[in-house]
Amino acid sequence: MNPTEITDRRLSEVLAKYWICQHCGIVDTNPTRVEPGHRCRLCDRQAEMSSPAYFTSNVLSLIDLMQELYHLKPESALPLPAVEPAKRNGHHLILVILFCTLTEVLFQQLLEECMSRMDLAAKIQDRLLRDNLYMHQRMKRLFPTLTGMTWMDAAKHLGRRQKQNYEKTARFYEQASEVRNEFLHRGGDWVIPGEMPEQCLRQLKPLILLFVDLHNEFVAQSPDRRLKA
C-alpha cells in the first residue's frame, strides 16, 4: 500500500485505526474491541464497554491534513513569494513541518503514558516535560530515563522483532527536523530535498507502527517483558 496513492478515503482511517484495552492497555487493530464484552488476547479480561480509539483526534487530523496537502494541485496552493524555482516549494515545507509535528505529538503522548504508568504525580510529569522542553532533550534524556533504553536502540530492537525498519523512520525524522529547523533559523535560504515530501507520507505507516509497538512494549506490558539493550 502506497499512502501517496490513497485519495478515496481518509488516510487516518487506513493507517491509524487502533483500539486500546481498558484493562492491560495493549493496543491493536482488532475491530471487535469496540464491542462490549470483548475478551482481550493479552490479559484475557472482558471489556465492560467499547474500547476507546488509541490515537487522539489531533493525531488523526495531522495525518489527514498531510494527505490533503500532498494532493493539492499547484494552482490550489497558497501564493508563494517570487524566489528561485528551486525554493518555490512552500506547501512541501508545510508537509515536512506537519510530519515533524506529528512525530513530536506522538512522542509526548508516549512519554506521558510512561510517566502515568510509573504513577508519577501530574506536577512531576509537567516538570519533567518542561525541564526537557526540546525534542532532542526528550529523546536523549527523558526517554532513556523512563524506559531504560536509548531512543534509537528501542527503535532498532523493536524493528528487528517486528521486521520493520524503524531505525530508518527515526533517522528520517531527524532529517526532516533539520530541514524544518534550517528554515526557522535561516528564513528564506532553504530548499526542500526533492523526495522528502513523498517520504513524509511513505513514512507515516512505519511511524504509526513504531509508536504502537513502543506503547505495547513500555506501557502495556509488565517490566520483566521489556526489551534489553
CSV table of C-alpha atoms in Angstrom, one decimal:
chain,number,residue,atom,x,y,z
A,1,MET,CA,0.0,0.0,0.0
A,2,ASN,CA,1.4,3.3,-1.1
A,3,PRO,CA,-0.2,6.1,1.1
A,4,THR,CA,0.6,8.7,-1.6
A,5,GLU,CA,-1.9,7.0,-3.9
A,6,ILE,CA,-4.8,6.9,-1.4
A,7,THR,CA,-7.3,9.6,-2.4
A,8,ASP,CA,-10.7,8.0,-2.0
A,9,ARG,CA,-10.8,7.9,1.8
A,10,ARG,CA,-9.1,9.5,4.8
A,11,LEU,CA,-5.6,8.3,5.3
A,12,SER,CA,-6.1,8.2,9.1
A,13,GLU,CA,-8.8,5.5,8.5
A,14,VAL,CA,-6.2,3.4,6.7
A,15,LEU,CA,-3.2,3.9,9.0
A,16,ALA,CA,-4.4,4.7,12.5
A,17,LYS,CA,-7.5,2.6,13.4
A,18,TYR,CA,-6.2,1.2,16.7
A,19,TRP,CA,-8.0,0.5,19.9
A,20,ILE,CA,-6.7,0.1,23.5
A,21,CYS,CA,-7.7,-2.5,26.1
A,22,GLN,CA,-9.3,-0.9,29.1
A,23,HIS,CA,-7.5,-3.4,31.4
A,24,CYS,CA,-4.0,-4.1,30.3
A,25,GLY,CA,-3.5,-1.2,27.9
A,26,ILE,CA,-2.5,-3.3,24.8
A,27,VAL,CA,-3.1,-1.6,21.5
A,28,ASP,CA,-4.1,-3.4,18.3
A,29,THR,CA,-6.3,-3.2,15.2
A,30,ASN,CA,-8.8,-5.8,16.4
A,31,PRO,CA,-12.2,-4.1,15.4
A,32,THR,CA,-14.1,-6.4,17.9
A,33,ARG,CA,-12.7,-4.3,20.7
A,34,VAL,CA,-15.5,-1.8,20.0
A,35,GLU,CA,-18.0,-4.4,21.2
A,36,PRO,CA,-18.8,-4.5,24.9
A,37,GLY,CA,-17.7,-7.8,26.4
A,38,HIS,CA,-14.7,-8.3,24.0
A,39,ARG,CA,-12.1,-10.6,25.6
A,40,CYS,CA,-8.5,-9.3,25.3
A,41,ARG,CA,-6.0,-11.6,23.8
A,42,LEU,CA,-3.3,-10.5,26.2
A,43,CYS,CA,-4.9,-10.2,29.6
A,44,ASP,CA,-7.9,-12.5,28.9
A,45,ARG,CA,-10.3,-10.0,30.6
A,46,GLN,CA,-13.6,-8.9,29.2
A,47,ALA,CA,-14.3,-5.2,28.4
A,48,GLU,CA,-17.2,-3.7,30.2
A,49,MET,CA,-17.8,-1.2,27.4
A,50,SER,CA,-16.5,-0.4,24.0
A,51,SER,CA,-12.7,0.1,24.0
A,52,PRO,CA,-11.6,3.6,23.1
A,53,ALA,CA,-9.6,4.5,20.0
A,54,TYR,CA,-5.9,4.8,20.8
A,55,PHE,CA,-4.9,7.8,18.6
A,56,THR,CA,-6.3,11.1,19.6
A,57,SER,CA,-8.2,13.4,17.2
A,58,ASN,CA,-5.2,15.7,16.8
A,59,VAL,CA,-3.1,12.8,15.5
A,60,LEU,CA,-5.8,11.8,13.1
A,61,SER,CA,-6.2,15.4,11.9
A,62,LEU,CA,-2.5,15.8,11.3
A,63,ILE,CA,-2.4,12.6,9.1
A,64,ASP,CA,-5.4,13.7,7.1
A,65,LEU,CA,-4.0,17.3,6.7
A,66,MET,CA,-0.8,15.8,5.3
A,67,GLN,CA,-2.8,13.8,2.8
A,68,GLU,CA,-4.8,16.7,1.7
A,69,LEU,CA,-1.8,19.0,1.4
A,70,TYR,CA,0.2,16.4,-0.6
A,71,HIS,CA,-2.5,16.1,-3.2
A,72,LEU,CA,-3.0,19.9,-3.6
A,73,LYS,CA,-2.6,20.9,-7.2
A,74,PRO,CA,0.0,23.7,-7.7
A,75,GLU,CA,-2.6,26.2,-8.7
A,76,SER,CA,-4.5,25.4,-5.4
A,77,ALA,CA,-1.5,26.1,-3.2
A,78,LEU,CA,-1.1,29.3,-1.3
A,79,PRO,CA,0.6,32.1,-3.2
A,80,LEU,CA,4.4,31.9,-2.9
A,81,PRO,CA,6.9,34.8,-3.0
A,82,ALA,CA,9.0,35.5,-6.1
A,83,VAL,CA,12.0,33.3,-5.4
A,84,GLU,CA,14.2,31.0,-7.3
A,85,PRO,CA,12.3,27.9,-8.7
A,86,ALA,CA,14.2,25.5,-6.6
A,87,LYS,CA,12.9,27.3,-3.5
A,88,ARG,CA,9.3,27.6,-4.6
A,89,ASN,CA,8.1,24.6,-2.6
A,90,GLY,CA,6.3,26.3,0.3
A,91,HIS,CA,3.5,23.7,0.7
A,92,HIS,CA,6.1,20.9,0.6
A,93,LEU,CA,7.8,22.6,3.6
A,94,ILE,CA,4.4,22.6,5.4
A,95,LEU,CA,4.3,18.8,4.8
A,96,VAL,CA,7.7,18.4,6.4
A,97,ILE,CA,6.6,20.6,9.4
A,98,LEU,CA,3.4,18.6,9.8
A,99,PHE,CA,5.4,15.3,9.8
A,100,CYS,CA,7.7,16.6,12.5
A,101,THR,CA,4.8,17.9,14.5
A,102,LEU,CA,3.0,14.5,14.3
A,103,THR,CA,6.2,12.7,15.5
A,104,GLU,CA,6.6,15.1,18.4
A,105,VAL,CA,2.9,14.8,19.4
A,106,LEU,CA,3.2,11.0,19.4
A,107,PHE,CA,6.4,11.2,21.3
A,108,GLN,CA,5.0,13.4,24.0
A,109,GLN,CA,1.9,11.1,24.3
A,110,LEU,CA,4.3,8.1,24.8
A,111,LEU,CA,6.3,9.9,27.5
A,112,GLU,CA,3.1,10.9,29.3
A,113,GLU,CA,1.9,7.3,29.2
A,114,CYS,CA,5.2,6.0,30.6
A,115,MET,CA,5.1,8.5,33.4
A,116,SER,CA,1.5,7.7,34.2
A,117,ARG,CA,2.4,4.0,34.3
A,118,MET,CA,5.1,4.8,36.8
A,119,ASP,CA,2.4,6.6,38.9
A,120,LEU,CA,4.2,9.9,38.8
A,121,ALA,CA,2.1,12.8,40.0
A,122,ALA,CA,0.8,15.3,37.4
A,123,LYS,CA,3.0,18.0,38.8
A,124,ILE,CA,6.1,15.9,38.4
A,125,GLN,CA,5.2,14.9,34.9
A,126,ASP,CA,4.7,18.5,34.0
A,127,ARG,CA,8.0,19.5,35.5
A,128,LEU,CA,9.9,16.7,33.6
A,129,LEU,CA,8.3,17.8,30.3
A,130,ARG,CA,9.2,21.5,31.0
A,131,ASP,CA,12.7,20.6,32.0
A,132,ASN,CA,13.1,18.7,28.7
A,133,LEU,CA,11.2,21.1,26.5
A,134,TYR,CA,13.0,20.4,23.3
A,135,MET,CA,12.7,17.2,21.3
A,136,HIS,CA,16.4,16.3,21.4
A,137,GLN,CA,16.3,16.6,25.2
A,138,ARG,CA,13.2,14.3,25.4
A,139,MET,CA,14.8,11.8,23.1
A,140,LYS,CA,18.3,11.8,24.6
A,141,ARG,CA,17.5,12.3,28.3
A,142,LEU,CA,13.8,11.8,29.3
A,143,PHE,CA,13.1,8.7,27.1
A,144,PRO,CA,16.0,6.7,28.4
A,145,THR,CA,15.2,7.7,32.0
A,146,LEU,CA,11.7,6.4,31.6
A,147,THR,CA,12.4,3.3,29.6
A,148,GLY,CA,15.9,2.2,30.4
A,149,MET,CA,16.9,2.3,26.7
A,150,THR,CA,18.0,5.0,24.3
A,151,TRP,CA,15.5,6.1,21.7
A,152,MET,CA,17.5,4.7,18.7
A,153,ASP,CA,18.2,1.4,20.5
A,154,ALA,CA,14.5,0.9,21.2
A,155,ALA,CA,13.7,1.7,17.5
A,156,LYS,CA,16.3,-0.8,16.3
A,157,HIS,CA,15.3,-3.6,18.7
A,158,LEU,CA,11.6,-3.3,18.0
A,159,GLY,CA,12.3,-3.1,14.3
A,160,ARG,CA,14.1,-6.4,14.4
A,161,ARG,CA,11.4,-8.0,16.4
A,162,GLN,CA,8.6,-6.7,14.1
A,163,LYS,CA,10.6,-6.9,10.9
A,164,GLN,CA,10.2,-3.2,10.3
A,165,ASN,CA,12.9,-0.7,9.6
A,166,TYR,CA,12.1,1.6,12.5
A,167,GLU,CA,15.6,2.9,12.5
A,168,LYS,CA,15.1,4.4,9.0
A,169,THR,CA,11.9,6.1,10.3
A,170,ALA,CA,13.7,7.5,13.3
A,171,ARG,CA,16.5,8.8,11.1
A,172,PHE,CA,14.1,10.3,8.6
A,173,TYR,CA,12.5,12.3,11.4
A,174,GLU,CA,16.0,13.7,12.2
A,175,GLN,CA,16.5,14.7,8.6
A,176,ALA,CA,13.0,16.3,8.4
A,177,SER,CA,13.6,18.2,11.6
A,178,GLU,CA,16.9,19.5,10.3
A,179,VAL,CA,15.1,20.9,7.2
A,180,ARG,CA,12.4,22.4,9.4
A,181,ASN,CA,14.9,24.0,11.8
A,182,GLU,CA,17.0,25.3,9.0
A,183,PHE,CA,14.0,27.1,7.6
A,184,LEU,CA,13.1,28.5,11.0
A,185,HIS,CA,16.6,29.7,11.7
A,186,ARG,CA,17.7,30.9,8.3
A,187,GLY,CA,14.5,32.2,6.9
A,188,GLY,CA,14.2,32.3,3.1
A,189,ASP,CA,17.5,30.5,2.5
A,190,TRP,CA,16.1,26.9,2.3
A,191,VAL,CA,15.5,24.1,-0.1
A,192,ILE,CA,13.3,21.0,0.5
A,193,PRO,CA,15.0,17.8,-0.8
A,194,GLY,CA,13.0,16.7,-3.8
A,195,GLU,CA,12.0,13.3,-2.4
A,196,MET,CA,11.2,14.5,1.1
A,197,PRO,CA,7.5,15.4,0.7
A,198,GLU,CA,6.7,12.0,-0.7
A,199,GLN,CA,8.8,10.3,2.0
A,200,CYS,CA,6.8,12.2,4.7
A,201,LEU,CA,3.7,10.3,3.5
A,202,ARG,CA,5.5,7.0,3.0
A,203,GLN,CA,6.9,7.1,6.5
A,204,LEU,CA,3.5,7.6,8.1
A,205,LYS,CA,2.7,3.9,8.3
A,206,PRO,CA,6.0,2.8,10.0
A,207,LEU,CA,5.8,5.9,12.2
A,208,ILE,CA,2.4,4.8,13.5
A,209,LEU,CA,3.5,1.2,13.9
A,210,LEU,CA,6.6,2.3,15.8
A,211,PHE,CA,4.6,4.2,18.4
A,212,VAL,CA,2.1,1.4,18.7
A,213,ASP,CA,4.9,-1.0,19.4
A,214,LEU,CA,6.6,1.4,21.8
A,215,HIS,CA,3.4,1.7,23.7
A,216,ASN,CA,2.9,-2.0,23.9
A,217,GLU,CA,6.5,-2.5,25.0
A,218,PHE,CA,6.9,0.2,27.6
A,219,VAL,CA,3.3,0.9,28.7
A,220,ALA,CA,1.1,-2.1,28.2
A,221,GLN,CA,3.4,-4.9,29.2
A,222,SER,CA,5.0,-5.7,32.5
A,223,PRO,CA,8.6,-4.5,33.1
A,224,ASP,CA,10.0,-8.1,33.0
A,225,ARG,CA,8.9,-8.4,29.4
A,226,ARG,CA,10.6,-5.3,28.2
A,227,LEU,CA,13.5,-5.1,25.7
A,228,LYS,CA,17.0,-5.4,26.9
A,229,ALA,CA,19.6,-3.3,25.2
